[in-house]
Coordinates of C-alpha atoms in Angstrom, one line a residue:
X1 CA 16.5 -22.3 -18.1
X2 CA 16.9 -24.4 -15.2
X3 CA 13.9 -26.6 -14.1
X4 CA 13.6 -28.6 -11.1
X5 CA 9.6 -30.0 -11.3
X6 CA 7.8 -29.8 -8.1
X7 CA 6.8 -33.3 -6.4
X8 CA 4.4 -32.9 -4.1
X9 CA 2.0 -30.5 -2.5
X10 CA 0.0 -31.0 1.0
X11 CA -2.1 -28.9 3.1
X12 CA -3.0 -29.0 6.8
X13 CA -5.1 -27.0 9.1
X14 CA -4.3 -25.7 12.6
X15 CA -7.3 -24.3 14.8
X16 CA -5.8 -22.1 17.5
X17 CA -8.2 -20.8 20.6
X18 CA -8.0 -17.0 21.3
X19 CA -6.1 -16.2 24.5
X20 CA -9.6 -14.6 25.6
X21 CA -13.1 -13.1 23.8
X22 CA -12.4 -11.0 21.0
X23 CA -14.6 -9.0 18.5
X24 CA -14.1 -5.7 16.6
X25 CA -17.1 -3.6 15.0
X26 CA -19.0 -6.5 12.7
X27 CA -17.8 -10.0 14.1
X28 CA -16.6 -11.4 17.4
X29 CA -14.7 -14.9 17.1
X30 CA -12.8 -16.8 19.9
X31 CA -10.5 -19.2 17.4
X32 CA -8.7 -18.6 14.4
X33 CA -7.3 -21.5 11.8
X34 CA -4.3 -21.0 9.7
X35 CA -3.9 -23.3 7.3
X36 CA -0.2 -24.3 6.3
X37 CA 0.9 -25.3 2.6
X38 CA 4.2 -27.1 2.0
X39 CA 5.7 -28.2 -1.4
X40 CA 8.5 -30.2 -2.4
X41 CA 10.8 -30.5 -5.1
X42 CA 13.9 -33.0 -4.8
X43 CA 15.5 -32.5 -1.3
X44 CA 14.2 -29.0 -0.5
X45 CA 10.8 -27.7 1.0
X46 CA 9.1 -24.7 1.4
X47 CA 6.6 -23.9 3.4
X48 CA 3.2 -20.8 3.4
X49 CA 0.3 -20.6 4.5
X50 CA -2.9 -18.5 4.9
X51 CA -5.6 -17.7 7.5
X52 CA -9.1 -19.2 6.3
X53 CA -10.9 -22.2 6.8
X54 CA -10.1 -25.2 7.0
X55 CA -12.1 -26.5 3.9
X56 CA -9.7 -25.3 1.7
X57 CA -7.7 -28.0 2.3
X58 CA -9.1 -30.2 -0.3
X59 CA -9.0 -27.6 -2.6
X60 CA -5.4 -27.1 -2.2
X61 CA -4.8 -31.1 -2.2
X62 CA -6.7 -31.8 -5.5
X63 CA -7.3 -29.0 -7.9
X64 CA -4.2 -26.8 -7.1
X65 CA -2.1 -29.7 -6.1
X66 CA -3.1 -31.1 -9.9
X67 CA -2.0 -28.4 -11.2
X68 CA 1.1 -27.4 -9.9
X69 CA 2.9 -30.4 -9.2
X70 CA 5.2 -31.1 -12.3
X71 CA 5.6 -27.4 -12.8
X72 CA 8.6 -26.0 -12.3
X73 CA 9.8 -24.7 -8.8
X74 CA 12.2 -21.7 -9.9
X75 CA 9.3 -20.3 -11.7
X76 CA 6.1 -20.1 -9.1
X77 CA 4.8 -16.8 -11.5
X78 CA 3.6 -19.6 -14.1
X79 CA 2.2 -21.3 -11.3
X80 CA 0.5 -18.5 -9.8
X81 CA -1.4 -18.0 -13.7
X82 CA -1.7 -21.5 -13.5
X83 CA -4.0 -21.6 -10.4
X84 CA -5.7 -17.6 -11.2
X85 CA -6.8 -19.9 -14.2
X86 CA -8.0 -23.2 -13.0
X87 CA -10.3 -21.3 -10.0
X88 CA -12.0 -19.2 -12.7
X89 CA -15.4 -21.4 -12.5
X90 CA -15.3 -21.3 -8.9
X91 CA -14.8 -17.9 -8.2
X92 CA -11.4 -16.1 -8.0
X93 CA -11.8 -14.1 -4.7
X94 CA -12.2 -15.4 -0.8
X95 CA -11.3 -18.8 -0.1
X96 CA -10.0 -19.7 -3.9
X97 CA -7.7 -17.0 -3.3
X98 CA -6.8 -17.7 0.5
X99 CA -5.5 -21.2 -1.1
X100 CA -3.6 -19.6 -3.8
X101 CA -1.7 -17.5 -2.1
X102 CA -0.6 -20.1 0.9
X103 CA 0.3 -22.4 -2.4
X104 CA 2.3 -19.4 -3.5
X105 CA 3.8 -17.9 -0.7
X106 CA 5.3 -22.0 -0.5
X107 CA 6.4 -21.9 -4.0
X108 CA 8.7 -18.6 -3.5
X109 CA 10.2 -20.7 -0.5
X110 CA 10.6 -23.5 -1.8
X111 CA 12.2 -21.5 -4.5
X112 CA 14.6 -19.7 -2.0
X113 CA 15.7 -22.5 0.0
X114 CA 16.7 -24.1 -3.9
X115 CA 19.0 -21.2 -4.5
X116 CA 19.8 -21.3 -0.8
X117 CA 19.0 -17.6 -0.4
X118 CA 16.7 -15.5 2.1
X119 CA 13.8 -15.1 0.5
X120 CA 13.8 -10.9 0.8
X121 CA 17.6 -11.3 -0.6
X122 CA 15.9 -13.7 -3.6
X123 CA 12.9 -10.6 -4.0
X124 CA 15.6 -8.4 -3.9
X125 CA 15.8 -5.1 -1.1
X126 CA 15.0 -1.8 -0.2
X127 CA 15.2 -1.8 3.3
X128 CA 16.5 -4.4 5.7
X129 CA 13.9 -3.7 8.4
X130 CA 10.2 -3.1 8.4
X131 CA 8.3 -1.1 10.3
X132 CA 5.5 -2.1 12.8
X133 CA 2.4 -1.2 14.0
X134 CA 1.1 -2.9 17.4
X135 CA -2.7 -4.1 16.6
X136 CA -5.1 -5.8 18.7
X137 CA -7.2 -3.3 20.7
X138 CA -10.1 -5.6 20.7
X139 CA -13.8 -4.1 21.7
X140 CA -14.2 -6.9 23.8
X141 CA -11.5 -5.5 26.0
X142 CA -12.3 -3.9 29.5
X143 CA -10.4 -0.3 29.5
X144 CA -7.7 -1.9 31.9
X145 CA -7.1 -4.6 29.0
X146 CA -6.8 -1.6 26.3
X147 CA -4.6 0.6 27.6
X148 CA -2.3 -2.7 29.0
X149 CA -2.1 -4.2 26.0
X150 CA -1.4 -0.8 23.8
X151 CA 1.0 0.5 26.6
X152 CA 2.5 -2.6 26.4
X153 CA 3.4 -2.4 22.8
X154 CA 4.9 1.4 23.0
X155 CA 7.0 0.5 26.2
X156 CA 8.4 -3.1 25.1
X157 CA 8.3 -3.4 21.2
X158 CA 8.9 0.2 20.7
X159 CA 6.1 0.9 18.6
X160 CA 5.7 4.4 17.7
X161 CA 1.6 3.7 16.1
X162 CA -0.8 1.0 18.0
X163 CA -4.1 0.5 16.6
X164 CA -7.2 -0.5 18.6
X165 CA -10.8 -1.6 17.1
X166 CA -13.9 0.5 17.3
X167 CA -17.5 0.2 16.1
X168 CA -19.3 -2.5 18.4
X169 CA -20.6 0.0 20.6
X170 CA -20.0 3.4 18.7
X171 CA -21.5 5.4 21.5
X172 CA -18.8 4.2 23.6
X173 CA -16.1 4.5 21.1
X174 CA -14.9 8.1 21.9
X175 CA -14.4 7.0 25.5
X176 CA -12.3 4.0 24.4
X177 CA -10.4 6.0 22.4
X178 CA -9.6 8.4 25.3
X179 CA -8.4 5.4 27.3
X180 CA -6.0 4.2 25.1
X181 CA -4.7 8.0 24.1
X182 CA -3.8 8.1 27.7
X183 CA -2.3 4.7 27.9
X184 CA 0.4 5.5 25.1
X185 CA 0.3 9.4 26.2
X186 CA 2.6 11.9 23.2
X187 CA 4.8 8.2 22.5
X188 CA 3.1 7.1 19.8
X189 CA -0.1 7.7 17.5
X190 CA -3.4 6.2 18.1
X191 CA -4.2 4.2 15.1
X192 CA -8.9 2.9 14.9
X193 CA -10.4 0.0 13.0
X194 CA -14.1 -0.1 12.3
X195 CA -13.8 -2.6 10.1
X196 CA -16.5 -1.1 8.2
X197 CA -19.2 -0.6 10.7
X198 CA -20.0 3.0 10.4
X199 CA -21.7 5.0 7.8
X200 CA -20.5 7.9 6.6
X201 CA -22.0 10.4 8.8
X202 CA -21.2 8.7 11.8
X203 CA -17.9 8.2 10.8
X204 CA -17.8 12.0 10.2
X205 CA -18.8 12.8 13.5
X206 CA -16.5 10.6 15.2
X207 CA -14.0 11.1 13.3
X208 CA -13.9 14.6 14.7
X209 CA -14.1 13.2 18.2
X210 CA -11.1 11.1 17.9
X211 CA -8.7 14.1 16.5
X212 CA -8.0 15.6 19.4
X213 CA -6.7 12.1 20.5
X214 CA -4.3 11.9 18.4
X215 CA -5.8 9.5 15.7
X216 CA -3.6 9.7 12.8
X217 CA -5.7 6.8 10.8
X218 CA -8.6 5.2 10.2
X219 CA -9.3 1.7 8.9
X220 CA -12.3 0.9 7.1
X221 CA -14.6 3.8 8.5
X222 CA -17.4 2.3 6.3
X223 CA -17.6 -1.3 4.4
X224 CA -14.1 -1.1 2.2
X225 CA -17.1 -2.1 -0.5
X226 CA -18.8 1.4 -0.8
X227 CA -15.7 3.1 -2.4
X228 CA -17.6 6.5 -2.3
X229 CA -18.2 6.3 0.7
X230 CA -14.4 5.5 1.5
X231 CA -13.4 8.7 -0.6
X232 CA -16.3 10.9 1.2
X233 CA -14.8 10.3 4.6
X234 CA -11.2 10.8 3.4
X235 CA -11.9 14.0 1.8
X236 CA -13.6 15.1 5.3
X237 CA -11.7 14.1 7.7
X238 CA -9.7 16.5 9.6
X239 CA -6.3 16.8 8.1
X240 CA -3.8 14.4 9.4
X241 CA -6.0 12.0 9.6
X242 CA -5.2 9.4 6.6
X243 CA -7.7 6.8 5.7
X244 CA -6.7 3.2 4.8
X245 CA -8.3 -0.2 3.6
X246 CA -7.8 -3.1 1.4
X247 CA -7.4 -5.9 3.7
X248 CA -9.9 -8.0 2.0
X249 CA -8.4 -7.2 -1.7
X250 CA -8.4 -11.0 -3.0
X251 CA -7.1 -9.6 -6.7
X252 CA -5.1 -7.0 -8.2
X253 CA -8.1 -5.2 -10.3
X254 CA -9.8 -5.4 -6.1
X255 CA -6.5 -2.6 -5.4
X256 CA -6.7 -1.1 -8.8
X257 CA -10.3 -0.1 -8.8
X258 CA -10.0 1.2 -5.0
X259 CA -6.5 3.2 -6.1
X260 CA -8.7 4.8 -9.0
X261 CA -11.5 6.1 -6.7
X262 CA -9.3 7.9 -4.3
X263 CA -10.5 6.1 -1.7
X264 CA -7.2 6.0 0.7
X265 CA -4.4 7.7 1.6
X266 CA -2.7 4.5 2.5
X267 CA -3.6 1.1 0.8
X268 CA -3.7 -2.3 2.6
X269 CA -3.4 -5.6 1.6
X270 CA -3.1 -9.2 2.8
X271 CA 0.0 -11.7 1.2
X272 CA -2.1 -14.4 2.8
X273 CA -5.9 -13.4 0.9
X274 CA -4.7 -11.1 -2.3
X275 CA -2.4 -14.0 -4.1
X276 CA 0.5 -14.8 -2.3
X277 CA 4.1 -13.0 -3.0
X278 CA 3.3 -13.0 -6.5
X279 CA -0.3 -10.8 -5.6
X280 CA 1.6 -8.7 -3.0
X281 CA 4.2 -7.5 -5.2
X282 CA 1.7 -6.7 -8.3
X283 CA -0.1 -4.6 -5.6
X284 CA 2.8 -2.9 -4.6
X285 CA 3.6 -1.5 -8.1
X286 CA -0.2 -0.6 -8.5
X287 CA 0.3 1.8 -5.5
X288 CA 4.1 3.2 -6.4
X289 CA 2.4 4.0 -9.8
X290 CA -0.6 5.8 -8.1
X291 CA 1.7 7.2 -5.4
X292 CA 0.1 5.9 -2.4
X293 CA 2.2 4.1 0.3
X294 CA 1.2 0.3 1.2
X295 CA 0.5 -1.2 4.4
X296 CA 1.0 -5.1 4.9
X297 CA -2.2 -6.3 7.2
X298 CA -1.5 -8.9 9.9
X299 CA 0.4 -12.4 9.2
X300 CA 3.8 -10.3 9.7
X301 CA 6.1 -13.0 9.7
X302 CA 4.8 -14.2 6.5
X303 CA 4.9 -10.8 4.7
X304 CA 8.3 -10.0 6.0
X305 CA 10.5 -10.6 3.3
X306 CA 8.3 -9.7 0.4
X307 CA 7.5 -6.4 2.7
X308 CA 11.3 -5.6 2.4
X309 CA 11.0 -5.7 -1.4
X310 CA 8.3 -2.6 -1.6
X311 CA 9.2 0.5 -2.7
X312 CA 7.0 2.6 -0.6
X313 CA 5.7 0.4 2.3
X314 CA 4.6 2.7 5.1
X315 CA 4.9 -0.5 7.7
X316 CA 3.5 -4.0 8.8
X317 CA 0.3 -4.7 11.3
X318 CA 1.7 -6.6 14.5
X319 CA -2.2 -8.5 14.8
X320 CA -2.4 -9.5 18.5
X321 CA -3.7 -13.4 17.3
X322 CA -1.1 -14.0 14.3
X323 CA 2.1 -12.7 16.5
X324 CA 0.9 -15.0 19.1
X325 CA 0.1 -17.9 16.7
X326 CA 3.2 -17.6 14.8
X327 CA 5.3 -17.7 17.8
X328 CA 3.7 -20.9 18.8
X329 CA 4.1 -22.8 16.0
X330 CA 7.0 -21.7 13.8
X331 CA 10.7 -20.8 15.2
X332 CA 12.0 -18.3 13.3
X333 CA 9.1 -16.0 13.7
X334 CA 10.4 -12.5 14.1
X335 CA 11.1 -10.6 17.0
X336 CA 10.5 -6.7 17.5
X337 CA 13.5 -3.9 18.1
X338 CA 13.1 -0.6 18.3
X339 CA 9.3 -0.6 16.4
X340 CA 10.6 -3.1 13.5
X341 CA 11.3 -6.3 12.6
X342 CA 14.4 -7.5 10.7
X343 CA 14.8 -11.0 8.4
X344 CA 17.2 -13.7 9.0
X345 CA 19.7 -13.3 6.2
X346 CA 22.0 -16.4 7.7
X347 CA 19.3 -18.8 6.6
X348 CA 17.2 -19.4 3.4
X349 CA 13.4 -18.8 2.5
X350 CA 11.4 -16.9 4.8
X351 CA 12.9 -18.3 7.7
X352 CA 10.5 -20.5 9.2
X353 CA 10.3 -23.9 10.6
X354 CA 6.9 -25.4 11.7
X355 CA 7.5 -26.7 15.5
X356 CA 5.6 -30.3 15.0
X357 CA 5.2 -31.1 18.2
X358 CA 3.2 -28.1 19.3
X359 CA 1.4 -27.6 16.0
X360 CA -0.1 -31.1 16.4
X361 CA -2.2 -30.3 19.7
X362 CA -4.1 -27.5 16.9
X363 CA -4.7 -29.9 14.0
X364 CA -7.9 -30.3 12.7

């Protein structure tokens, strides 16, 4: 077996402003930090990254650093068990796992850019575009802002689903919903997001207010925590209307317990919290064995390549904040067609090259 022995591992964090107020139904926020990983071995470099905080820097520079420098580059699986182990007494979910998987989603360039591959051509292909979904929607939004900003997506991107967030106000939630069902009009579906801030009678009741809108899904009517009460509202809800979560799955048991309850029609999960590409993929043949399509959430130039190598991915979220962060910092960050984006095959890894000189303004 061939080894090239990884030399180095370093960590940085970025804090980008919002472009204005956001919230959705349980937090508002006006920054968001993305913290970028890179690892070398010999002459190449790879580059991931994860959104978190920016404390996990340290982590990443010392413990995980420790541990997988002198490992070997074409294998970032052993690495990946390597780290799962090491973070055992700390805690294997949140940020432990945000820094494992920006370690690993570097490794798996690295690796690609060794072999002087695409990274999806590395993962090997079922589809040479992906699907997206145009997400932002925020309740912080006037109804002018919602219905630009979803319109927007339909008419320029070519998105045939936009999503929107609901909850802060859920008396004022079926009028939203009405504004941005007339924005897109019979182009696309309407896509909500509590983000778990209903129970499961309200999200009953407005679940059967939003059907005649068009709203084909709905994210995290209650906390993704309270798996009955995820299955309760699936089983309810007026047909058509599919229910999804597992954006905050940090582990593979996370999907596999959630998969096992019924609690979705469509799973979710996050390359940058649920372990990198080696997490991603383990998810992805969790839900091909349960039968139950997967959705990558937000960070979609990250989970581009891996996204092609899913048997049955339904489609990636195009998150307002991550499109436009990714943009800014990285050339090579995809561009939409026609409701998908497509990788680079002309150039190796995932594509992406961190633009210095604008990240630097961001660096904590």
């Amino acid at each position: 077996m061939v080894e090239i022995s990884v030399e180095a591992v370093k960590a940085r964090a970025f804090e980008i402003p919002t472009d204005r107020p956001e919230a959705d139904g349980t937090m508002s926020w006006n920054s968001t930090t993305l913290v970028l990983v890179e690892v070398a071995a010999g002459a190449k470099s790879g580059l991931g990254y994860t959104y978190s905080d920016h404390s996990i820097v340290a982590l990443i520079t010392s413990k995980l650093a420790s541990i997988v420098c002198g490992m070997n580059a074409l294998a970032p699986e052993t690495a990946w068990m390597a780290m799962q182990r090491a973070v055992r007494n700390l805690g294997r979910e949140g940020l432990a796992a945000n820094a494992i998987s920006a370690v690993d989603t570097a490794l798996y360039d690295l690796k690609s850019r060794i072999w002087g591959v695409p990274l999806a051509q590395l993962l090997g292909s079922y589809r040479r575009n992906v699907p997206i979904y145009g997400s932002g929607g925020f309740t912080t939004y006037s109804d002018t802002e919602l219905a630009e900003q979803l319109g927007k997506w339909v008419a320029d991107a070519g998105c045939t689903n936009v999503k929107m967030k609901v909850g802060s106000e859920p008396d004022l939630d079926p009028h939203r919903v009405q504004v941005a069902s007339r924005a897109i009009g019979e182009r696309a579906n309407l896509f909500v997001d509590a983000n778990g801030a209903y129970s499961v009678k309200q999200a009953l009741e407005l679940a059967d207010l939003f059907e005649p809108h068009r709203v084909k899904w709905f994210e995290e009517p209650v906390s993704s925590d309270d798996l009955a009460g995820l299955h309760a509202v699936r089983a309810r809800a007026p047909a058509g209307m599919e229910v999804a979560a597992g954006e905050y799955a940090y582990t593979t048991d996370y999907v596999r317990t959630m998969l096992e309850a019924s609690a979705v029609d469509v799973q979710q999960a996050d390359i940058t919290r649920c372990g990198g590409v080696t997490g991603f993929l383990k998810i992805a043949s969790l839900c091909e064995a349960h039968h139950i399509d997967l959705s990558g959430h937000c960070a979609p130039a990250l989970h581009l390549h891996a996204a092609c190598a899913v048997p049955r991915l339904r489609h990636l979220e195009w998150f307002h904040d991550h499109v436009r962060i990714e943009h800014m910092l990285f050339d090579g960050a995809p561009k939409p067609r026609n409701g998908a984006i497509q990788p680079d095959l002309s150039v190796a890894g995932n594509g992406l090259i961190l633009k210095e000189a604008d990240a630097e303004r961001y660096a904590i």
